[in-house]
Short mmCIF file of C-alpha atoms and ligand atoms in Angstrom, two decimals:
data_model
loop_
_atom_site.label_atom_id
_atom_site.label_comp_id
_atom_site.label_asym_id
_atom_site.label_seq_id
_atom_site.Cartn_x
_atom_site.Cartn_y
_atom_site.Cartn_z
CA UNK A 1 0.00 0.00 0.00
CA UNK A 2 1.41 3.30 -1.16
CA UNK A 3 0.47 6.74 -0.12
CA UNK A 4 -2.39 8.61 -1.40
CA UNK A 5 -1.53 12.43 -1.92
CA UNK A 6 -4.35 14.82 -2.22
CA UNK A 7 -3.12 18.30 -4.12
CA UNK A 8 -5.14 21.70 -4.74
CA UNK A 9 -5.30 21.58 -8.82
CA UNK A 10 -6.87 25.62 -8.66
CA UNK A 11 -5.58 28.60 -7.17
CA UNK A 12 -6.22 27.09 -3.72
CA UNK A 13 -9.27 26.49 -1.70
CA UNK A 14 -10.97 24.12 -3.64
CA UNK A 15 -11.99 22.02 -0.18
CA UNK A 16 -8.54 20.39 0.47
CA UNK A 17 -9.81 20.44 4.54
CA UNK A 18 -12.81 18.61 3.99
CA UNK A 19 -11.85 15.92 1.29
CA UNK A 20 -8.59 15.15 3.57
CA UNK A 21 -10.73 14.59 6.00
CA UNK A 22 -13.22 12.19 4.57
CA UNK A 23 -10.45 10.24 3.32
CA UNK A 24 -8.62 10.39 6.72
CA UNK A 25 -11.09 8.09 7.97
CA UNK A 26 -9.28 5.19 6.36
CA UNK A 27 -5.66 6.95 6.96
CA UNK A 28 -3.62 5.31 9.49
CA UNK A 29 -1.47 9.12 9.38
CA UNK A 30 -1.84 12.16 7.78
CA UNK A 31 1.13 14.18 6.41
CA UNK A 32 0.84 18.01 5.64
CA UNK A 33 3.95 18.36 3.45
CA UNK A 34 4.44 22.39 2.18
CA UNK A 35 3.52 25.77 2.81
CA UNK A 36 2.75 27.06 6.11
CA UNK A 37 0.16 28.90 7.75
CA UNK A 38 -1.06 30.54 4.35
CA UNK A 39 -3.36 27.57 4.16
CA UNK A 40 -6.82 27.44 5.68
CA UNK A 41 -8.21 24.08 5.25
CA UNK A 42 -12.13 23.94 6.20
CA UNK A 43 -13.82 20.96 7.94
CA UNK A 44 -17.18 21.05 8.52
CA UNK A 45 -18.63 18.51 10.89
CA UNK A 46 -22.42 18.34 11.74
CA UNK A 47 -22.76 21.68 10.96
CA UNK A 48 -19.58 22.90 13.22
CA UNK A 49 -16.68 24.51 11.28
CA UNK A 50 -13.44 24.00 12.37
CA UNK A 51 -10.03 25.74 9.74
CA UNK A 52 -6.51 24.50 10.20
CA UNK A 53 -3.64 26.50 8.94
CA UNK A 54 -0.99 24.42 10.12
CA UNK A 55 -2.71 21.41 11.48
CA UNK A 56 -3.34 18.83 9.56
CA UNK A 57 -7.19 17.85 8.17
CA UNK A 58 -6.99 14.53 10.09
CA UNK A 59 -6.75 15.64 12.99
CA UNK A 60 -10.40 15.23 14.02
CA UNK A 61 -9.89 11.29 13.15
CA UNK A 62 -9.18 10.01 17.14
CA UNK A 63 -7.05 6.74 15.26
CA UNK A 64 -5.26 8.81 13.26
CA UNK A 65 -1.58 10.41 13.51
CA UNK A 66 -0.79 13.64 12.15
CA UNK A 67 2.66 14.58 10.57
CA UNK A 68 4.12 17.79 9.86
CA UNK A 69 6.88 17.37 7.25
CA UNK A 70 10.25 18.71 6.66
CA UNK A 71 8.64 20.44 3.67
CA UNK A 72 6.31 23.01 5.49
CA UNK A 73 7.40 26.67 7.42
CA UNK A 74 6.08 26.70 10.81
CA UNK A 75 5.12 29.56 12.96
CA UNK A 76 5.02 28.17 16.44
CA UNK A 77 2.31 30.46 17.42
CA UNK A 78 -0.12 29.38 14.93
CA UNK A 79 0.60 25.82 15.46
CA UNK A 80 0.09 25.70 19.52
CA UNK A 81 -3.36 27.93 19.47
CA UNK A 82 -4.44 25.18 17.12
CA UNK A 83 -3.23 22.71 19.09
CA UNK A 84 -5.06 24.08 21.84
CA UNK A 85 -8.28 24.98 20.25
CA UNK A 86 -8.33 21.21 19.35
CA UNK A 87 -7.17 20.42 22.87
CA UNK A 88 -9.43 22.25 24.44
CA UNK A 89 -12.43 20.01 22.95
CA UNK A 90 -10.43 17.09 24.12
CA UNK A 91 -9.54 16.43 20.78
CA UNK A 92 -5.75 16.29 21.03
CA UNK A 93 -3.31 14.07 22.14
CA UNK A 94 0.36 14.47 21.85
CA UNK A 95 1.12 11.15 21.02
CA UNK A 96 -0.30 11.53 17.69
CA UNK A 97 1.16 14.23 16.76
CA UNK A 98 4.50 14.66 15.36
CA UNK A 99 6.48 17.64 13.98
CA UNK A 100 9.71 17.56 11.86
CA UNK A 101 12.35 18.62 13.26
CA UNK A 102 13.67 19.85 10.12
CA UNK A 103 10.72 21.88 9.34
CA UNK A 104 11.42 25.46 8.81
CA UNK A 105 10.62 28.24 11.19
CA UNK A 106 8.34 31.22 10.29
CA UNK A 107 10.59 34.16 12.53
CA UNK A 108 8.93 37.63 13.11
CA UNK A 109 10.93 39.29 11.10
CA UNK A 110 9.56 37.47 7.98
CA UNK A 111 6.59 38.42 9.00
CA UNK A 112 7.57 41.83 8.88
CA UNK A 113 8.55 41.77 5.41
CA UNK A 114 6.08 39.85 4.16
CA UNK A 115 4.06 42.54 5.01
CA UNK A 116 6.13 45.55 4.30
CA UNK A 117 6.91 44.26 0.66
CA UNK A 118 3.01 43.67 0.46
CA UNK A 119 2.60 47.23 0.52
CA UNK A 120 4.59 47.53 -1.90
CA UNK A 121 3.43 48.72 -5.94
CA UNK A 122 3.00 45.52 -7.89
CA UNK A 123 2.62 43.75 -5.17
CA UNK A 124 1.34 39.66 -4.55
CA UNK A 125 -1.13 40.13 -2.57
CA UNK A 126 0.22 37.37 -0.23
CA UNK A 127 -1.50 36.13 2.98
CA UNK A 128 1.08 37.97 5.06
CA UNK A 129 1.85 35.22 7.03
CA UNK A 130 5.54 35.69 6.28
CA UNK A 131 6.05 32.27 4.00
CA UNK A 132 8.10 33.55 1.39
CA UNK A 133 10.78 35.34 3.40
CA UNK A 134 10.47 31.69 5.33
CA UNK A 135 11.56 29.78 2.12
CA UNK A 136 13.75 32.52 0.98
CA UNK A 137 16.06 31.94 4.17
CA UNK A 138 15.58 28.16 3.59
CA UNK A 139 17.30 28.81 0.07
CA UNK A 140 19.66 31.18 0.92
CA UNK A 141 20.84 28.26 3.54
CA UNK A 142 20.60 30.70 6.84
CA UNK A 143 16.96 29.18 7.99
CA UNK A 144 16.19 28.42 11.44
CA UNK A 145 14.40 25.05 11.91
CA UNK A 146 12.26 23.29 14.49
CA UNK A 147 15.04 21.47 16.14
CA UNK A 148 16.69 24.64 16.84
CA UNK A 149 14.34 25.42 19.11
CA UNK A 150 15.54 22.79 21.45
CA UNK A 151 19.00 24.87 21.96
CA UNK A 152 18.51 28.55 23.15
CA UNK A 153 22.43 29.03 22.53
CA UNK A 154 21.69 27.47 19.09
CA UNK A 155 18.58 29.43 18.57
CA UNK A 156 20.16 32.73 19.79
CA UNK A 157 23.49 32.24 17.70
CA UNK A 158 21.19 31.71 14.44
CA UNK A 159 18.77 34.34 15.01
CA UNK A 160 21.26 36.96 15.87
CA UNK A 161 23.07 35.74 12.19
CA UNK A 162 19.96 35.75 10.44
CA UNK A 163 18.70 39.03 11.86
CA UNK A 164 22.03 40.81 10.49
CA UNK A 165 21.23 38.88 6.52
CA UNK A 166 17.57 40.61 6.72
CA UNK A 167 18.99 44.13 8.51
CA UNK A 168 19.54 45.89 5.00
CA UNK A 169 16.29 44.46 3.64
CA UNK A 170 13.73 45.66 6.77
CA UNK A 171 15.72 49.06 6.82
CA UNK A 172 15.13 50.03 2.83
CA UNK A 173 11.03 48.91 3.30
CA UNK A 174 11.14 51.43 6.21
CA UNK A 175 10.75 48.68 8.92
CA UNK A 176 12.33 48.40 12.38
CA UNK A 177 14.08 44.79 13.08
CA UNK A 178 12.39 42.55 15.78
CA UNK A 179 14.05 42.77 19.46
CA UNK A 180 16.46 39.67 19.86
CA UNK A 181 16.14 39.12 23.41
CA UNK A 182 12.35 38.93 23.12
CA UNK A 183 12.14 36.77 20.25
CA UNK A 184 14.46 34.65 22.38
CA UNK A 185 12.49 34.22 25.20
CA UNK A 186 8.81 33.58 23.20
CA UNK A 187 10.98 30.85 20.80
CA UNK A 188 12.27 28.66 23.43
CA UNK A 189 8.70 28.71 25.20
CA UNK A 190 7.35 28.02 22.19
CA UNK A 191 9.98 25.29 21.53
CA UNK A 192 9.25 23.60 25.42
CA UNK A 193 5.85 23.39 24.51
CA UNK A 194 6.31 21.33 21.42
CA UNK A 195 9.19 19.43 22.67
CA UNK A 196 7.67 16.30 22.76
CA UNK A 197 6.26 16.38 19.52
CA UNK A 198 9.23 17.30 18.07
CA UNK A 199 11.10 14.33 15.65
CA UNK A 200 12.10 12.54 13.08
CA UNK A 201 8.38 12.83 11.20
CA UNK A 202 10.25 11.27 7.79
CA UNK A 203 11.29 8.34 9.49
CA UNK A 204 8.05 8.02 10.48
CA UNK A 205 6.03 8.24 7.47
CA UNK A 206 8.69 6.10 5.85
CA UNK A 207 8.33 3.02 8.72
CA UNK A 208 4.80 3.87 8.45
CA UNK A 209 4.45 2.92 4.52
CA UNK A 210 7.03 -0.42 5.19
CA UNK A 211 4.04 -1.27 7.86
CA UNK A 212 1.61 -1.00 5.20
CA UNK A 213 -0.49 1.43 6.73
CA UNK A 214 -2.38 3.90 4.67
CA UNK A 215 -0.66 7.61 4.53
CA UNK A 216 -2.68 10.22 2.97
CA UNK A 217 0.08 12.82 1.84
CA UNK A 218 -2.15 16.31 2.25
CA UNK A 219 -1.05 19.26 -0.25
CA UNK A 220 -1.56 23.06 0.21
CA UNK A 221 -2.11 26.03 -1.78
CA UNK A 222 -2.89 24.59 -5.01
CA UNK A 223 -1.20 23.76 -9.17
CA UNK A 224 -1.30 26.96 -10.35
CA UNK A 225 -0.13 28.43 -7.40
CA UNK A 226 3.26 25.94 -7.53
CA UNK A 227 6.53 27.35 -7.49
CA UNK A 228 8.11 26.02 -10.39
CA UNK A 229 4.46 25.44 -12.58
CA UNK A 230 2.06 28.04 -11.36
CA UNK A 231 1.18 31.21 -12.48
CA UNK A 232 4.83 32.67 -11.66
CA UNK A 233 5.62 35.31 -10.09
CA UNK A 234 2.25 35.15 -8.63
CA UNK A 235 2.85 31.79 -6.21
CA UNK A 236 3.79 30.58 -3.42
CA UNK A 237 7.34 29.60 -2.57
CA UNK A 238 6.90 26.17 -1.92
CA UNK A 239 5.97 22.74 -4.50
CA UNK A 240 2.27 22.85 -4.12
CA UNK A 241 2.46 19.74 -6.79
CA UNK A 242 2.22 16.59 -6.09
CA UNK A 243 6.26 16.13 -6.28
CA UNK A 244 6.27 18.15 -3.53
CA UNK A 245 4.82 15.14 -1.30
CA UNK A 246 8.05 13.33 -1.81
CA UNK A 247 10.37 16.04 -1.33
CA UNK A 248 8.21 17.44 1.53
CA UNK A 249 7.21 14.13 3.61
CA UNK A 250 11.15 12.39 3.00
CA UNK A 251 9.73 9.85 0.76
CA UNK A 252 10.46 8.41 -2.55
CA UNK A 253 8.11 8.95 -6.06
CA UNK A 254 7.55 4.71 -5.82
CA UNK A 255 5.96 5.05 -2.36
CA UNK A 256 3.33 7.20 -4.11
CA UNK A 257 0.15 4.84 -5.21
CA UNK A 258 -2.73 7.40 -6.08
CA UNK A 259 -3.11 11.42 -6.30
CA UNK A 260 -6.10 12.75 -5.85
CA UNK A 261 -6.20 16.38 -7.59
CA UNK A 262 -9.45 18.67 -6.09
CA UNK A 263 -10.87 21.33 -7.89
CA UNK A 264 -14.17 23.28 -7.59
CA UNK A 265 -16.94 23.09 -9.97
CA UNK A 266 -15.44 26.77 -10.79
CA UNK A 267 -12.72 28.72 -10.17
CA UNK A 268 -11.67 30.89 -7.66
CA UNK A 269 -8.09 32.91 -7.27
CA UNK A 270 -7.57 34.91 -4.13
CA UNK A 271 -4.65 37.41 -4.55
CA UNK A 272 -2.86 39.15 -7.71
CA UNK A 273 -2.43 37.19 -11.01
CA UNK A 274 -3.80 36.68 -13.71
CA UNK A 275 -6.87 34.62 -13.80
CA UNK A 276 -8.82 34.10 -17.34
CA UNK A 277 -12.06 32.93 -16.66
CA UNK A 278 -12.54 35.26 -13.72
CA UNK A 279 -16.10 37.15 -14.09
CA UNK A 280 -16.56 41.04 -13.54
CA UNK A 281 -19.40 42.22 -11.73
CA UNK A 282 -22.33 41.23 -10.78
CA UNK A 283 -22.54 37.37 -12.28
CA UNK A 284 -18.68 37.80 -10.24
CA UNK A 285 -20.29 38.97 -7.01
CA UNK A 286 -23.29 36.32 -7.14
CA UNK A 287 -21.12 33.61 -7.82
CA UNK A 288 -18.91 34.81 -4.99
CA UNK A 289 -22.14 35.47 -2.35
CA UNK A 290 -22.82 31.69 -3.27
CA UNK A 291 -20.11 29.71 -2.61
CA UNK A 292 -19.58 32.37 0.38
CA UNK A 293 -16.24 32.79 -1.07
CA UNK A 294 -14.23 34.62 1.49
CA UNK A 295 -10.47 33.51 2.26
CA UNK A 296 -10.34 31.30 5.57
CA UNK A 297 -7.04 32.73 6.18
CA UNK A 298 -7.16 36.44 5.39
CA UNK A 299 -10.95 37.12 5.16
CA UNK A 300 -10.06 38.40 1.83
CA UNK A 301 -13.01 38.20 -1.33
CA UNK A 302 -11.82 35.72 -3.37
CA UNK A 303 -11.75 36.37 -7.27
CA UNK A 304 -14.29 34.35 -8.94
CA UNK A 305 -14.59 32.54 -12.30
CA UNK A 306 -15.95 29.97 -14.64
CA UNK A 307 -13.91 26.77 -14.45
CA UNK A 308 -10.64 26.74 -16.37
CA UNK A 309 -10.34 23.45 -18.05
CA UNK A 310 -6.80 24.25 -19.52
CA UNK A 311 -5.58 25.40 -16.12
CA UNK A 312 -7.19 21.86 -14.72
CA UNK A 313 -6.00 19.90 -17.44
CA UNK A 314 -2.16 21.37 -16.58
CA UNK A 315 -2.25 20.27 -13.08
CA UNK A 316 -3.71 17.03 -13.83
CA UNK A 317 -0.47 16.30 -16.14
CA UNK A 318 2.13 18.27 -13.86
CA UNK A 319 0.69 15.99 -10.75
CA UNK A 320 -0.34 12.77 -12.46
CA UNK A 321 -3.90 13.09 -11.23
CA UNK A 322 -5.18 9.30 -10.72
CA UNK A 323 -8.72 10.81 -9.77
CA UNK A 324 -10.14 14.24 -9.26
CA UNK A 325 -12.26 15.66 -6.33
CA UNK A 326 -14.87 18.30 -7.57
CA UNK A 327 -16.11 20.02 -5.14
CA UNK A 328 -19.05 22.82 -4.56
CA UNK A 329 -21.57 21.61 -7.74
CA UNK A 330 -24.57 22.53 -5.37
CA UNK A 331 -23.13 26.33 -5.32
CA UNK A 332 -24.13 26.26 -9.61
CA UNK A 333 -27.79 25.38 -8.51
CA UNK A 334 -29.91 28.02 -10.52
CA UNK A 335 -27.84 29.07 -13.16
CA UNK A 336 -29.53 29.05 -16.33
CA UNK A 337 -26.23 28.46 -18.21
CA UNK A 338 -22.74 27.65 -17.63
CA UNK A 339 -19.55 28.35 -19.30
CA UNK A 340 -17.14 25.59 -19.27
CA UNK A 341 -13.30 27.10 -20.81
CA UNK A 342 -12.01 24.58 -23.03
CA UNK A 343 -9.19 26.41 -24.38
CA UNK A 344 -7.35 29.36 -24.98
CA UNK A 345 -6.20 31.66 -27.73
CA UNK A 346 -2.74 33.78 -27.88
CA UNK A 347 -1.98 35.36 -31.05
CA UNK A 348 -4.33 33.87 -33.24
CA UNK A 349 -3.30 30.18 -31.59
CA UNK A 350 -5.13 27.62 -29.76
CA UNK A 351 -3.73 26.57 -26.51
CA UNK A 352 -4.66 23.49 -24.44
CA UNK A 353 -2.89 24.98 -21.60
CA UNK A 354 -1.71 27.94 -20.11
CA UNK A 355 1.56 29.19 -21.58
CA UNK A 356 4.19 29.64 -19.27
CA UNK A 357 3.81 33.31 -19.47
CA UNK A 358 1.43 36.07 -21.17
CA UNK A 359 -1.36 33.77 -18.90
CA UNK A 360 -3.12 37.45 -19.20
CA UNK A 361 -3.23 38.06 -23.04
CA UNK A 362 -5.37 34.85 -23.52
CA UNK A 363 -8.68 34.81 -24.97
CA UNK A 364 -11.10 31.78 -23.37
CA UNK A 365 -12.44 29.31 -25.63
CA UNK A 366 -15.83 28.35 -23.81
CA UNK A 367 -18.37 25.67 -24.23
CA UNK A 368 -21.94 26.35 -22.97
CA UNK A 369 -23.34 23.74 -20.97
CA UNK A 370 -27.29 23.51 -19.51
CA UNK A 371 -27.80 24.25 -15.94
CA UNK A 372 -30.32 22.66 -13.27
CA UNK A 373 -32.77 24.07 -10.95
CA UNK A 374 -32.76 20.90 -8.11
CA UNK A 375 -30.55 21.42 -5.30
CA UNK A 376 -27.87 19.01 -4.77
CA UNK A 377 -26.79 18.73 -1.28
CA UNK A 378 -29.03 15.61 -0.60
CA UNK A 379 -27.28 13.34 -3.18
CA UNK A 380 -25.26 10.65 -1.86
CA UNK A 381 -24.85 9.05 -4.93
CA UNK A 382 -23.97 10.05 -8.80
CA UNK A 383 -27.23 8.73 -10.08
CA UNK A 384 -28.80 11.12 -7.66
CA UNK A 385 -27.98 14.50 -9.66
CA UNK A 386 -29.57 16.18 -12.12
CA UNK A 387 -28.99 14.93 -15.62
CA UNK A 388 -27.33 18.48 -16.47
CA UNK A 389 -25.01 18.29 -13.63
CA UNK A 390 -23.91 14.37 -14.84
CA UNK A 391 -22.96 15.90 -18.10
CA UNK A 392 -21.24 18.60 -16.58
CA UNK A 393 -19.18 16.15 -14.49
CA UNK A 394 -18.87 13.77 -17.60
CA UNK A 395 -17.59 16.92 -20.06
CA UNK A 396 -14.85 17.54 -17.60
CA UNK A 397 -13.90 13.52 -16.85
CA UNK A 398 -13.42 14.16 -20.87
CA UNK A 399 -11.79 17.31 -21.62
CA UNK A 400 -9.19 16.36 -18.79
CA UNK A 401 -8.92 12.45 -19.32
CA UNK A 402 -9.48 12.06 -15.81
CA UNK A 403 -11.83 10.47 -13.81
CA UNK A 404 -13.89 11.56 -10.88
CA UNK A 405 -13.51 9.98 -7.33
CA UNK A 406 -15.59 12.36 -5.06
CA UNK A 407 -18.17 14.68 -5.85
CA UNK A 408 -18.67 17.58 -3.08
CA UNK A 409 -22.59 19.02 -3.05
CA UNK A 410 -22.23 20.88 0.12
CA UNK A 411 -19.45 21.99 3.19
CA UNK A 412 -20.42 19.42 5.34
CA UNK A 413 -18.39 16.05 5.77
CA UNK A 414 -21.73 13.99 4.93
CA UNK A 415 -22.49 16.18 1.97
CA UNK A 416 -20.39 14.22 -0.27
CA UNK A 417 -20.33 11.39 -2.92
CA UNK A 418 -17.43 9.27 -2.89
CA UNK A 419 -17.58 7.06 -6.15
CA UNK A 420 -13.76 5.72 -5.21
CA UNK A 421 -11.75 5.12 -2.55
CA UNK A 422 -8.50 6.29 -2.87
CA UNK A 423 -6.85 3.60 -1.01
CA UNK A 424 -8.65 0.82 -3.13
P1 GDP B 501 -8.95 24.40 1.18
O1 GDP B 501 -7.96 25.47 1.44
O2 GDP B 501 -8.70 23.71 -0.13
O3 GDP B 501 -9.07 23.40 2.30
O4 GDP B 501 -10.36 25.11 1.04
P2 GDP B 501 -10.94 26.27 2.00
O5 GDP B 501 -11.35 25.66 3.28
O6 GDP B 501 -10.03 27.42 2.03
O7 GDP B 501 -12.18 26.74 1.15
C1 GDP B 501 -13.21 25.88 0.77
C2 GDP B 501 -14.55 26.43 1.30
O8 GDP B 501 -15.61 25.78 0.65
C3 GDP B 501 -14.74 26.17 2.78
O9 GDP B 501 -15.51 27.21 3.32
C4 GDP B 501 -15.52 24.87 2.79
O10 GDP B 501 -16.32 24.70 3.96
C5 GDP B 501 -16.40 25.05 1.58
N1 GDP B 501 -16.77 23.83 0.87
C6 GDP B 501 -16.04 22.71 0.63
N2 GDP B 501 -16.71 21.86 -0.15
C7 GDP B 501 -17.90 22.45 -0.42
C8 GDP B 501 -19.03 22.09 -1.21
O11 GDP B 501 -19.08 21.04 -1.85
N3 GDP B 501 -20.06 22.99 -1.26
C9 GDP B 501 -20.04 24.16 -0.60
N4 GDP B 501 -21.09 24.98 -0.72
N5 GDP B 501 -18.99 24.54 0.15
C10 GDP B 501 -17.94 23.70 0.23
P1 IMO B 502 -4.94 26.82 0.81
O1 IMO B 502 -4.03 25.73 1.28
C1 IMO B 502 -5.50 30.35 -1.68
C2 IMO B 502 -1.96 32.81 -2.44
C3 IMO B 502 -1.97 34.21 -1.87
C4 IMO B 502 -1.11 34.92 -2.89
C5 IMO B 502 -0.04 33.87 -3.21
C6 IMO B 502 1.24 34.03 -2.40
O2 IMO B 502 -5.92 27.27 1.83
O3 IMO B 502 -5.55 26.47 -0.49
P2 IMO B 502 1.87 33.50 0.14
O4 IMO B 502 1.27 34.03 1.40
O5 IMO B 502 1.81 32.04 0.00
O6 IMO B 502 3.24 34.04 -0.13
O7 IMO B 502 0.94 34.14 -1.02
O8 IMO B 502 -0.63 32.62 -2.93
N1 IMO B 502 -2.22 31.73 -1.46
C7 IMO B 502 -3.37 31.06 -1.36
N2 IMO B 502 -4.54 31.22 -2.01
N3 IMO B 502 -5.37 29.35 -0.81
C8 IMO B 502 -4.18 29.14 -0.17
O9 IMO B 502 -3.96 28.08 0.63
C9 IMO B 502 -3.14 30.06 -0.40
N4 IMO B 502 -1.89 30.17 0.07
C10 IMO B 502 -1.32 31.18 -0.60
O10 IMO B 502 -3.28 34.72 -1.83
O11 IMO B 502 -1.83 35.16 -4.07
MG1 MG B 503 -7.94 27.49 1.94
#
């Protein structure tokens, strides 16, 4: 039994939380393996909602242990309020939880400048939760990581070196440096705290697939939003593909049975960048007030669009999609119409995918499809939906030569359809 890895194939939020943890039900571990606290993954459970940034979207599955991988930035804060929010319902125990000690830490002053440079002209529009600065250090080789937490002579000694690389940088954005001492003190609490979670978390997933237990790799962010193959500059800094599981967990590509690519029955982008299909106006704003498309990190309005079936069809190659998770159908209730993006034109060509630039100069090709009127969020099985939402589903199995695993038709964990398990 190999690992099933779960990836965004959007711009993010396409209901990573909630498929995660359906299929954590059958995970003996789950393993968030990039970004950091950017992410806000939704559960929904009997109407509660619960959104982890740093925790991951098993963690409300009492059998199952929860890694976070050598692949992700932590900010220590974050991470213990969740810990204690979850604690605090008595759904916690340290024992299953285990964090990398290799995993890189999120320091104030990235923070800092994640902010100040988001003021910036031209700017991102990151979630200012200082992840790029994060992986820039991580790059640059002067990071500080979890175990170094452990040490307050180590900690102290790296900080105070790391502080004088970003000095230059904070001064020209106008910024003033965080105090040493202070950041001191709150990082070794923070580190005695987490002490005892604190390991080897790749040796552990690793002895975990030998076993034969199930490990369900979850992604953040989302394909378009990857480093190397998203919409660059406007990314993240980390592999949101599914590559990134292996690099990110401390695993190799053959451990890897199954990725499961999500994506919503539209599109959404939340930040700068281009974005094709998005819709101006008011069919924008109703879309948006429908899916209640807000940011569960930042609050922010998220841009919103028809879906992008070049955009999908690029993840589903750059990730090796084995079965795709659609997820909000019941939010395209009541349109009369919808507009499915098949292609692209640039310059009088046809494209099947986005170009690796000039992702703003395209033209959409789009398809019209028949809506439906019945609301979806009762079905519990394919056969239940309308026949205009089948064809929908069926049109986009085609155009991206995958097929479809789950179908989402509301937030709740029970509002789904699984048509296949992931682990078989
Ligand atoms: P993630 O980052 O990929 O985990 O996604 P987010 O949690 O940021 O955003 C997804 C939002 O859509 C959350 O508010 C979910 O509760 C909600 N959601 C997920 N699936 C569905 C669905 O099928 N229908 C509706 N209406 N909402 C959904
Ligand atoms: P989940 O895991 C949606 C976007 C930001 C910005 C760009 C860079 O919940 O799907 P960063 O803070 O990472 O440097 O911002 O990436 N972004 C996300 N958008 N969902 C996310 O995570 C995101 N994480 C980052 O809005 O455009
Ligand atoms: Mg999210």
């Amino acid at each position: 039994m190999g690992a099933v890895v779960v990836v965004g194939a959007q711009w993010g939020d396409e209901g990573k939380g909630k498929v995660v943890d359906i299929y954590a039900r059958f995970a003996d571990q789950v393993v968030r393996y990039a970004g950091g606290a950017n992410a806000g993954h939704t559960l929904v459970v009997e109407g509660e909602q619960l959104i982890f940034h740093l925790m991951p979207s098993g963690a409300l599955h009492q059998d199952t242990r929860c890694v976070l991988a050598q692949g992700t930035v932590v900010d220590p804060k974050v991470l213990i309020d969740e810990i204690q929010t979850l604690d605090a319902r008595g759904l916690f125990a340290q024992e299953r939880f285990l964090i990398s000690e290799r995993a890189f830490l999120v320091l104030p002053q990235h923070t800092l400048v994640d902010e100040l440079r988001d003021r910036q002209a031209g700017a991102l529009g990151t979630t200012k939760r200082g992840i790029g600065p994060a992986y820039e250090d991580k790059v640059a080789r002067r990071g500080l990581r979890i175990g170094d937490l452990l040490s307050r002579e180590k900690f102290e000694r790296k900080l105070r070196a790391n502080l004088d690389a970003w000095a230059p940088v904070v001064a020209a954005l106008g910024g003033e440096l965080p105090d040493v001492a202070q950041t001191v003190e709150r990082y070794v609490k923070y580190g005695e705290t987490l002490a005892p979670m604190i390991g080897n978390a790749a040796d552990a997933v690793r002895r975990s697939l030998k076993q034969g237990e199930r490990v369900l790799m979850e992604g953040a962010q989302g394909a378009l939003l990857d480093i190397d193959s998203g919409t660059y500059p406007f990314v993240t800094s980390s592999s949101t593909v599914a590559g990134g599981a292996c690099v990110g967990a401390g695993i190799g590509p053959t451990s890897i049975s199954s990725v499961v690519g999500i994506s919503k029955a539209y599109a959404t982008r939340v930040g700068n960048g281009p974005f094709p299909t998005e819709m101006e106006g008011d069919a924008g704003d109703a879309l948006r007030e429908a899916g209640a498309e807000f940011g569960a990190t930042t609050g922010r309005p998220r841009r919103c669009g028809w879906l992008d079936l070049p955009a999908l069809r690029f993840a589903a190659q750059v990730s090796s999609f084995s079965g795709l998770a659609l997820t909000k159908i019941d939010v395209l209730t009541g349109m009369k119409e919808l507009q499915l993006c098949t292609g692209y034109e640039l310059d009088g060509k046809r494209l099947d995918t986005p170009p690796y630039d000039d992702l703003d100069r395209v033209t959409p090709v789009y398809e019209t499809m028949p809506g439906w009127d019945e609301p979806v969020s009762g079905c519990r099985r394919v056969e239940d939906l309308p026949e205009n939402a089948r064809a929908y589903i069926t049109r986009i199995e085609e155009e991206i030569e995958c097929p479809v695993w789950l179908v989402s038709v509301g937030p709740d964990r029970e509002q789904t359809i699984v048509v296949r398990e992931p682990f078989g």
